[in-house]
Coordinates of C-alpha atoms and ligand atoms in Angstrom, one line a residue:
M1 CA 0.1 0.0 0.0
T2 CA 2.6 2.4 0.9
Y3 CA 4.4 1.7 -2.2
N4 CA 1.5 2.8 -4.1
Y5 CA 1.1 6.0 -2.1
G6 CA 4.5 7.2 -3.0
F7 CA 6.9 5.1 -0.8
T8 CA 9.1 3.9 -3.7
E9 CA 12.7 2.7 -4.3
V10 CA 13.9 6.4 -5.3
A11 CA 11.8 7.6 -2.0
G12 CA 13.8 5.4 0.0
N13 CA 11.7 2.5 0.7
F14 CA 12.9 -0.9 2.6
Q15 CA 13.7 -3.3 -0.4
S16 CA 16.1 -6.1 -0.8
N17 CA 16.2 -5.6 -4.6
N18 CA 15.3 -2.2 -6.2
L19 CA 15.3 -3.8 -9.7
G20 CA 17.2 -0.9 -11.3
R21 CA 14.5 1.7 -10.1
G22 CA 16.9 4.0 -8.4
G23 CA 17.3 4.4 -4.7
L24 CA 19.5 2.1 -2.6
G25 CA 18.5 -1.5 -2.0
N26 CA 19.4 -4.3 0.5
D27 CA 17.6 -2.5 3.2
A28 CA 14.5 -4.8 3.9
V29 CA 13.0 -4.2 7.5
N30 CA 14.1 -6.9 10.0
A31 CA 11.3 -7.3 12.0
D32 CA 11.6 -9.0 15.6
A33 CA 8.5 -10.6 16.9
Q34 CA 8.1 -10.9 20.6
D35 CA 11.4 -9.2 21.2
G36 CA 12.6 -9.5 24.6
G37 CA 13.9 -6.1 24.7
G38 CA 10.8 -4.5 26.4
T39 CA 7.3 -4.8 27.2
N40 CA 4.3 -2.8 26.3
N41 CA 5.5 -0.9 23.7
A42 CA 7.2 -1.3 20.2
N43 CA 10.0 0.7 18.1
F44 CA 11.5 1.1 14.8
S45 CA 14.9 2.2 13.9
T46 CA 15.6 3.9 10.9
P47 CA 19.1 4.3 9.2
S48 CA 19.6 6.2 6.1
D49 CA 18.5 4.5 2.8
G50 CA 20.6 1.3 2.0
S51 CA 20.6 0.0 5.7
S52 CA 17.9 -2.1 7.1
G53 CA 15.3 -0.9 9.3
R54 CA 14.8 -2.7 12.3
M55 CA 11.1 -3.2 14.1
Q56 CA 10.8 -4.5 17.6
M57 CA 7.4 -5.8 18.8
Y58 CA 7.0 -6.5 22.4
L59 CA 4.5 -8.5 24.4
W60 CA 2.1 -6.6 26.4
S61 CA 1.3 -7.2 30.0
G62 CA -2.3 -8.5 31.0
S63 CA -4.0 -11.3 31.1
P64 CA -3.8 -13.1 28.9
Q65 CA -0.8 -11.4 27.5
K66 CA -1.1 -9.7 24.4
D67 CA 1.2 -9.8 21.3
G68 CA 2.0 -6.6 19.5
D69 CA 2.9 -8.5 16.5
V70 CA -1.0 -9.4 15.9
D71 CA -2.0 -5.9 16.5
N72 CA -1.9 -4.8 12.7
G73 CA -2.3 -1.1 14.1
V74 CA 0.8 -1.3 16.2
V75 CA 3.0 -3.2 13.3
L76 CA 1.7 -0.1 10.8
H77 CA 2.5 2.5 13.2
E78 CA 6.0 1.3 13.7
Y79 CA 6.6 0.7 10.0
T80 CA 5.4 4.2 9.4
H81 CA 8.3 5.6 11.6
G82 CA 10.2 4.1 8.9
I83 CA 8.5 6.0 6.1
S84 CA 8.5 9.4 7.8
N85 CA 12.4 9.2 9.0
R86 CA 13.2 8.0 5.2
L87 CA 10.9 10.8 3.5
T88 CA 11.6 13.6 5.9
G89 CA 14.8 15.5 4.7
G90 CA 15.5 12.8 1.7
P91 CA 16.2 9.2 2.3
A92 CA 20.0 9.6 3.0
L93 CA 19.2 11.9 6.1
S94 CA 18.1 9.6 9.1
G95 CA 18.0 12.3 11.7
C96 CA 15.1 14.6 10.7
L97 CA 12.3 13.8 13.0
Q98 CA 14.4 14.3 16.4
N99 CA 13.0 18.0 17.1
T100 CA 10.6 18.5 19.8
E101 CA 7.8 19.4 17.6
Q102 CA 8.1 16.8 15.1
M103 CA 5.0 14.8 14.1
G104 CA 6.4 11.3 13.9
E105 CA 4.0 9.6 16.1
G106 CA 1.1 11.1 14.3
W107 CA 2.0 10.1 10.9
G108 CA 2.2 6.4 12.5
D109 CA -1.3 6.8 14.0
Y110 CA -2.8 8.3 10.9
F111 CA -1.6 5.4 8.6
C112 CA -2.8 2.9 11.3
I113 CA -6.3 4.4 11.0
M114 CA -6.3 4.9 7.5
A115 CA -5.1 1.3 6.6
T116 CA -7.5 -0.2 9.2
Q117 CA -10.9 2.0 8.4
D118 CA -13.6 -0.2 6.9
W119 CA -13.8 2.2 4.1
A120 CA -16.1 -0.1 2.2
N121 CA -18.8 0.5 4.7
S122 CA -17.9 4.0 5.3
T123 CA -20.3 7.0 4.9
L124 CA -19.4 10.7 4.3
N125 CA -20.1 11.7 7.8
D126 CA -18.5 8.8 9.6
G127 CA -15.5 11.0 10.7
A128 CA -17.9 12.9 12.9
T129 CA -19.7 10.1 14.2
K130 CA -17.3 7.1 14.4
P131 CA -14.4 8.1 16.4
R132 CA -11.6 5.6 16.0
A133 CA -8.9 4.6 18.6
I134 CA -5.4 2.9 18.2
G135 CA -3.8 0.2 20.4
N136 CA -7.1 -1.3 21.5
Y137 CA -6.1 -4.9 21.2
V138 CA -2.6 -4.7 23.0
S139 CA -4.3 -2.8 25.6
G140 CA -7.0 -5.5 26.1
Q141 CA -9.6 -3.3 24.8
G142 CA -12.6 -4.0 22.2
V143 CA -12.7 -2.1 18.8
N144 CA -14.9 0.5 20.4
G145 CA -12.6 1.2 23.3
G146 CA -10.6 4.4 24.1
G147 CA -7.5 3.1 22.8
I148 CA -4.3 4.3 24.0
R149 CA -4.3 7.9 23.2
Q150 CA -5.7 11.1 25.1
Y151 CA -8.6 11.3 22.9
K152 CA -10.0 9.2 19.8
Y153 CA -9.6 10.4 16.5
C154 CA -12.5 12.1 15.4
T155 CA -13.9 15.2 13.4
N156 CA -16.4 16.5 16.2
M157 CA -14.4 18.9 18.4
S158 CA -16.7 17.7 21.5
T159 CA -15.3 14.2 21.1
N160 CA -11.7 15.4 20.2
P161 CA -11.3 18.9 21.3
L162 CA -7.4 18.9 20.6
T163 CA -5.7 21.9 18.8
Y164 CA -2.3 23.2 18.3
T165 CA -2.5 24.9 21.8
N166 CA -2.3 21.6 23.3
V167 CA 1.0 20.8 21.8
S168 CA 2.8 23.1 24.4
T169 CA 1.7 20.6 27.4
A170 CA 1.1 17.4 25.4
A171 CA 3.4 14.5 26.0
I172 CA 6.6 14.2 23.7
P173 CA 6.3 12.8 21.7
H174 CA 3.1 10.9 21.5
G175 CA 0.8 13.5 22.7
I176 CA 2.1 16.0 20.0
G177 CA 1.5 13.2 17.6
T178 CA -1.9 12.6 18.8
V179 CA -2.8 16.6 17.6
W180 CA -1.2 16.1 14.4
C181 CA -2.9 12.9 13.6
T182 CA -6.1 14.7 14.5
I183 CA -5.7 17.2 12.2
L184 CA -4.7 14.9 9.5
W185 CA -7.9 12.7 10.1
D186 CA -10.0 16.0 9.9
M187 CA -8.4 16.9 6.6
T188 CA -9.0 13.5 5.2
W189 CA -12.8 14.0 5.9
N190 CA -12.8 17.3 4.8
I191 CA -11.5 16.0 1.3
I192 CA -13.8 13.3 1.4
Q193 CA -16.8 15.5 1.5
Q194 CA -15.6 17.9 -1.2
T195 CA -15.1 15.0 -3.6
G196 CA -18.2 13.2 -2.2
V197 CA -16.3 10.1 -3.0
I198 CA -14.9 7.4 -0.8
N199 CA -12.3 4.9 -2.0
P200 CA -13.9 1.6 -0.9
N201 CA -10.5 0.0 -1.1
I202 CA -7.5 2.1 0.3
F203 CA -5.1 -0.2 -1.0
D204 CA -5.7 0.4 -4.5
A205 CA -4.3 4.0 -4.9
N206 CA -5.5 4.7 -8.1
A207 CA -9.2 4.2 -7.4
P208 CA -10.9 7.6 -6.9
G209 CA -11.8 9.1 -3.4
G210 CA -11.2 11.5 -0.7
N211 CA -9.6 9.1 1.5
S212 CA -6.8 7.9 -1.1
I213 CA -6.5 11.6 -2.3
A214 CA -5.8 12.6 1.6
L215 CA -3.0 9.7 1.8
K216 CA -1.1 10.8 -1.3
L217 CA -1.1 14.3 -0.1
V218 CA 0.5 13.3 3.3
M219 CA 3.1 11.0 1.6
E220 CA 3.9 13.7 -0.6
G221 CA 3.9 16.2 2.1
M222 CA 6.5 14.3 4.1
K223 CA 8.8 14.5 1.0
L224 CA 8.4 18.0 0.6
Q225 CA 8.9 19.4 4.1
P226 CA 12.1 20.4 5.5
C227 CA 14.3 18.5 7.9
S228 CA 13.1 18.9 11.6
P229 CA 9.7 20.3 10.8
G230 CA 6.9 21.9 12.8
F231 CA 3.3 21.8 12.5
V232 CA 3.2 24.8 10.3
D233 CA 5.9 23.2 8.1
G234 CA 3.9 20.1 7.8
R235 CA 0.9 22.1 6.8
D236 CA 2.8 23.9 4.1
A237 CA 4.1 20.9 2.9
I238 CA 0.8 19.2 2.3
L239 CA -0.5 22.8 0.5
A240 CA 2.6 22.4 -1.8
A241 CA 1.9 18.4 -2.5
D242 CA -1.8 19.7 -3.4
Q243 CA -0.5 22.2 -6.0
I244 CA 1.8 19.5 -7.4
L245 CA -0.5 16.8 -7.5
Y246 CA -3.8 18.3 -7.7
N247 CA -3.2 21.9 -9.1
G248 CA -4.5 23.2 -5.8
A249 CA -8.0 21.5 -5.7
Y250 CA -8.1 20.8 -2.2
H251 CA -6.5 23.9 -1.0
C252 CA -9.6 24.9 1.1
A253 CA -10.4 21.6 2.6
I254 CA -6.6 21.2 3.9
L255 CA -6.5 24.9 5.2
Q256 CA -9.9 24.8 7.0
A257 CA -9.0 21.5 8.6
F258 CA -5.5 23.0 10.0
A259 CA -7.2 26.5 10.7
R260 CA -10.0 24.6 12.9
R261 CA -7.3 22.9 15.1
G262 CA -5.2 26.1 15.5
V263 CA -2.8 25.8 12.5
G264 CA -4.4 28.7 10.6
T265 CA -2.8 31.2 8.2
D266 CA -2.1 33.3 11.3
A267 CA -0.4 30.5 13.2
S268 CA 3.3 30.8 13.7
Q269 CA 5.4 27.6 14.9
G270 CA 8.1 29.7 16.3
S271 CA 11.0 27.0 16.6
S272 CA 10.4 23.5 15.5
D273 CA 12.5 22.7 18.5
S274 CA 10.3 24.0 21.2
R275 CA 6.7 23.0 21.6
S276 CA 5.6 25.8 23.6
D277 CA 6.8 29.0 21.5
Q278 CA 4.0 28.9 18.9
I279 CA 1.2 31.2 18.2
V280 CA -2.2 29.4 17.5
G281 CA -4.3 30.9 14.8
F282 CA -7.7 30.0 13.4
S283 CA -8.0 32.0 10.4
T284 CA -8.3 30.7 6.9
V285 CA -7.6 34.3 5.3
E286 CA -4.9 34.6 3.0
S287 CA -5.1 37.9 1.9
K288 CA -2.8 39.9 -0.7
L289 CA -2.0 43.5 -0.8
L290 CA -0.5 45.1 -4.2
I291 CA 0.2 49.1 -3.8
T292 CA 0.1 51.1 -6.9
Q293 CA 0.6 54.7 -7.7
N294 CA -0.6 56.7 -10.5
V295 CA 2.6 58.5 -11.7
T296 CA 6.2 56.9 -11.6
Q297 CA 7.4 60.4 -10.6
Q298 CA 6.0 63.5 -9.6
E299 CA 7.3 67.3 -9.0
E300 CA 7.0 69.2 -5.7
N301 CA 3.5 70.5 -4.9
A302 CA 1.8 68.1 -7.3
E303 CA -0.6 65.2 -6.3
V304 CA 0.1 61.3 -6.1
V305 CA -2.9 58.9 -6.0
Y306 CA -1.7 55.5 -4.1
T307 CA -4.0 52.7 -4.8
N308 CA -4.2 49.5 -2.4
K309 CA -5.7 46.5 -4.0
V310 CA -6.7 43.9 -1.3
T311 CA -7.4 40.3 -2.4
A312 CA -9.0 37.9 -0.2
G313 CA -7.8 34.3 -0.8
P314 CA -10.2 31.5 -1.6
C315 CA -10.6 30.1 1.7
G316 CA -11.9 32.9 3.8
N317 CA -13.6 36.2 4.1
I318 CA -11.8 39.2 5.4
V319 CA -13.9 40.5 7.9
N320 CA -13.4 43.8 9.9
Y321 CA -9.9 44.5 9.0
L322 CA -8.5 47.8 8.8
L323 CA -5.8 48.7 6.0
T324 CA -3.7 51.6 7.4
D325 CA -1.1 53.6 5.8
T326 CA 1.0 56.3 7.8
L327 CA 2.0 59.4 5.8
P328 CA 5.7 60.5 5.8
S329 CA 6.0 64.1 6.9
N330 CA 6.9 65.2 3.4
V331 CA 3.3 64.7 2.1
T332 CA 0.2 66.4 2.5
Y333 CA -3.0 64.6 2.9
V334 CA -5.8 65.3 0.0
S335 CA -8.4 62.9 -0.1
G336 CA -9.3 59.3 0.2
G337 CA -10.2 56.9 3.3
T338 CA -10.2 58.5 6.7
Y339 CA -7.4 60.6 7.9
N340 CA -6.0 61.0 11.4
S341 CA -3.8 64.3 11.5
V342 CA -2.3 63.4 14.7
S343 CA -1.2 60.1 13.8
R344 CA -1.1 61.0 9.9
V345 CA -2.6 57.6 9.3
V346 CA -5.0 57.0 6.3
S347 CA -7.4 54.0 7.0
F348 CA -9.8 52.0 5.3
P349 CA -12.2 49.4 6.7
V350 CA -12.0 46.2 5.0
N351 CA -14.6 43.4 4.1
I352 CA -14.1 41.4 1.2
T353 CA -15.6 38.1 0.6
S354 CA -13.5 35.0 -0.4
G355 CA -11.7 35.2 -3.9
N356 CA -12.5 38.6 -4.5
S357 CA -10.8 42.0 -4.5
Q358 CA -11.4 45.7 -3.6
L359 CA -9.4 48.9 -4.2
Y360 CA -8.6 51.6 -1.7
S361 CA -7.2 54.7 -2.9
F362 CA -6.0 58.0 -1.3
T363 CA -4.5 61.1 -2.6
V364 CA -1.5 63.1 -1.1
R365 CA 0.5 66.3 -2.3
I366 CA 4.1 66.4 -2.2
N367 CA 5.4 69.1 0.1
N368 CA 7.6 72.0 -1.4
G369 CA 11.1 71.3 -0.1
T370 CA 10.9 67.6 -0.4
Y371 CA 13.4 67.3 -3.0
F372 CA 15.3 70.5 -2.5
P373 CA 15.7 72.3 0.8
P374 CA 14.5 75.9 0.7
V375 CA 17.2 78.3 -1.0
N376 CA 18.9 80.6 1.4
L377 CA 19.8 83.7 -0.6
F378 CA 23.2 85.1 0.0
E379 CA 23.5 88.7 -0.2
D380 CA 26.4 90.8 0.9
N381 CA 25.9 94.9 0.6
V382 CA 29.3 95.2 2.0
P383 CA 28.2 97.9 4.8
N384 CA 31.5 98.9 6.1
S385 CA 35.3 99.3 5.4
S386 CA 36.3 95.8 6.5
I387 CA 35.6 92.6 4.8
S388 CA 32.5 90.9 5.9
S389 CA 33.0 87.8 8.2
G390 CA 31.5 85.7 5.8
W391 CA 34.4 85.9 3.4
Q392 CA 38.0 85.3 3.8
A393 CA 40.4 87.3 1.5
T394 CA 43.7 85.6 0.5
S395 CA 46.4 86.7 -1.7
T396 CA 49.9 85.6 -3.0
T397 CA 51.2 88.9 -2.6
S398 CA 51.1 91.8 -0.2
T399 CA 48.1 93.3 -2.4
N400 CA 44.7 91.9 -1.2
W401 CA 41.0 92.3 -1.2
V402 CA 39.8 95.5 0.4
S403 CA 36.5 97.2 1.5
D404 CA 36.8 100.2 -0.7
N405 CA 34.5 103.4 -1.1
A406 CA 35.8 104.7 -4.2
T407 CA 33.6 102.9 -6.3
S408 CA 30.7 100.8 -5.7
Y409 CA 27.6 99.1 -7.4
S410 CA 25.7 99.9 -4.3
P411 CA 27.3 102.7 -2.0
P412 CA 29.2 103.2 -0.1
Y413 CA 31.6 100.1 -0.1
A414 CA 32.6 97.4 -2.7
Y415 CA 35.3 94.9 -2.3
F416 CA 38.2 95.9 -4.5
A417 CA 41.3 94.1 -5.3
G418 CA 44.0 96.7 -6.4
N419 CA 46.3 96.6 -9.0
P420 CA 49.2 94.3 -8.1
D421 CA 52.9 95.1 -9.3
V422 CA 53.3 91.4 -9.8
T423 CA 51.2 88.6 -10.5
S424 CA 49.0 87.8 -7.7
D425 CA 46.3 85.3 -7.0
E426 CA 43.8 86.9 -4.8
R427 CA 40.8 85.0 -3.7
L428 CA 37.7 85.8 -1.7
L429 CA 36.4 82.6 -0.1
T430 CA 33.1 82.6 1.3
T431 CA 32.7 80.3 4.4
A432 CA 28.9 80.5 4.4
D433 CA 26.8 77.4 3.3
I434 CA 24.9 78.6 0.1
A435 CA 22.2 75.8 -0.7
L436 CA 21.9 75.0 -4.2
G437 CA 18.3 74.7 -5.1
A438 CA 16.3 73.1 -8.2
T439 CA 17.9 75.9 -10.4
P440 CA 21.2 76.7 -9.4
P441 CA 21.7 80.1 -8.3
N442 CA 23.1 82.9 -9.8
L443 CA 26.1 84.6 -8.1
S444 CA 26.2 88.1 -9.3
F445 CA 29.2 90.4 -8.8
G446 CA 28.8 94.3 -9.4
T447 CA 32.1 95.1 -11.0
G448 CA 34.2 98.3 -10.8
L449 CA 36.7 99.4 -12.9
F450 CA 39.6 97.1 -13.5
R451 CA 42.6 98.3 -15.0
K452 CA 44.1 94.8 -15.5
V453 CA 42.0 91.7 -16.2
L454 CA 41.9 89.7 -12.8
T455 CA 41.1 85.9 -12.6
M456 CA 38.2 85.5 -10.3
A457 CA 37.6 82.1 -8.8
V458 CA 34.4 81.2 -6.6
L459 CA 34.8 78.0 -4.6
W460 CA 31.7 76.4 -3.6
K461 CA 31.7 75.0 -0.3
Ligands
CA501 CA1 15.9 1.3 0.2
CA502 CA1 15.1 11.0 6.0
CA503 CA1 7.3 25.7 18.3
ZN504 ZN1 5.4 5.5 17.5

């Protein structure tokens, strides 16, 4: 069964002769029945592809004593450890399910109840009305007993109320796995209800039915998820598997199952090595925001219209969201939305039904001085007989600039460079800052009568 759902030679299955189909062979499982190494348990060790797995089945105490070897649920649970360890992080990496939040026990239980469910006699609502337990035989219970997990697997939240919240206090690893299997079981029935079809023979992977679709998604998800996954990694891998295998046909059925148990789009797993740092979230909203503006560039004192296009994803309505945009200080609000002049926030209430889009526009004006600071006009009327402090006069000879009242553009004084006897480099350097605006400023000199040509250099700071 597992081969037909994707646990093939290339995927790293346990097989003596791979018949040239890729992967590494000579690694059939060594199964130890009635192993004396322990009681009331079982285990499976998974070296990397090419080395045999080892399953150890123990006897269970009770009267009469039970043998785990004849509880097909226990055998399949253990074998699934081999599958999940091989698939996660690829067949060559064997240590990818050792982190605290990993879901290995959940896949074990899931394969167990998937393979032992009486699908031929199941109806579309059995997920809610017929809870499933595991470990009943070895624990001396009948088929309708409670099994060995905290809750039976059931889509009815009052029968099995587990959510991602419980992971922070659940037993490691089995309690965490129970939450994971609870979600996968919900997901399976969601897909069954979407398709309206149950594959009566789950061993026939090619027959139609929501149950076999779900099992393929779970198998493919294990291949896609990263080494040391947490719940959000596992969810995203199954959603990715759905894109690959079914072009996203079951996206909402998957997402709604995860969201109802707290692994929604607003959930965060934190570290996959911590079981207590996650943020639980129940949302199925997958919103997208695209911001555009009506011009690619704009001048000062002109307007720009910004448009936010919000799209609600296919699985959930956006209800009572608030879209906000804080205006920078170099624009002035003009129109659109609701503007708070104190916080400078433009806001829009957002309510959009799933799969639809809505536009939210607002207009601002670009303030003067945004691109170029205001121009400081620089003017020196030369008011007295000394050179103003804003200037520094230098000369290579004894002849230098002076403030003189013989001739002036605007009386009484003007700066004057006397007629030197020898070649002289005389400079008036300003130490004042002169801002260069959008249009470079003109620097004007009123010139007097020069008997010689002087070279005047204006050096900008
Ligand atoms: Ca192999
Ligand atoms: Ca692996
Ligand atoms: Ca975590
Ligand atoms: Zn286990």
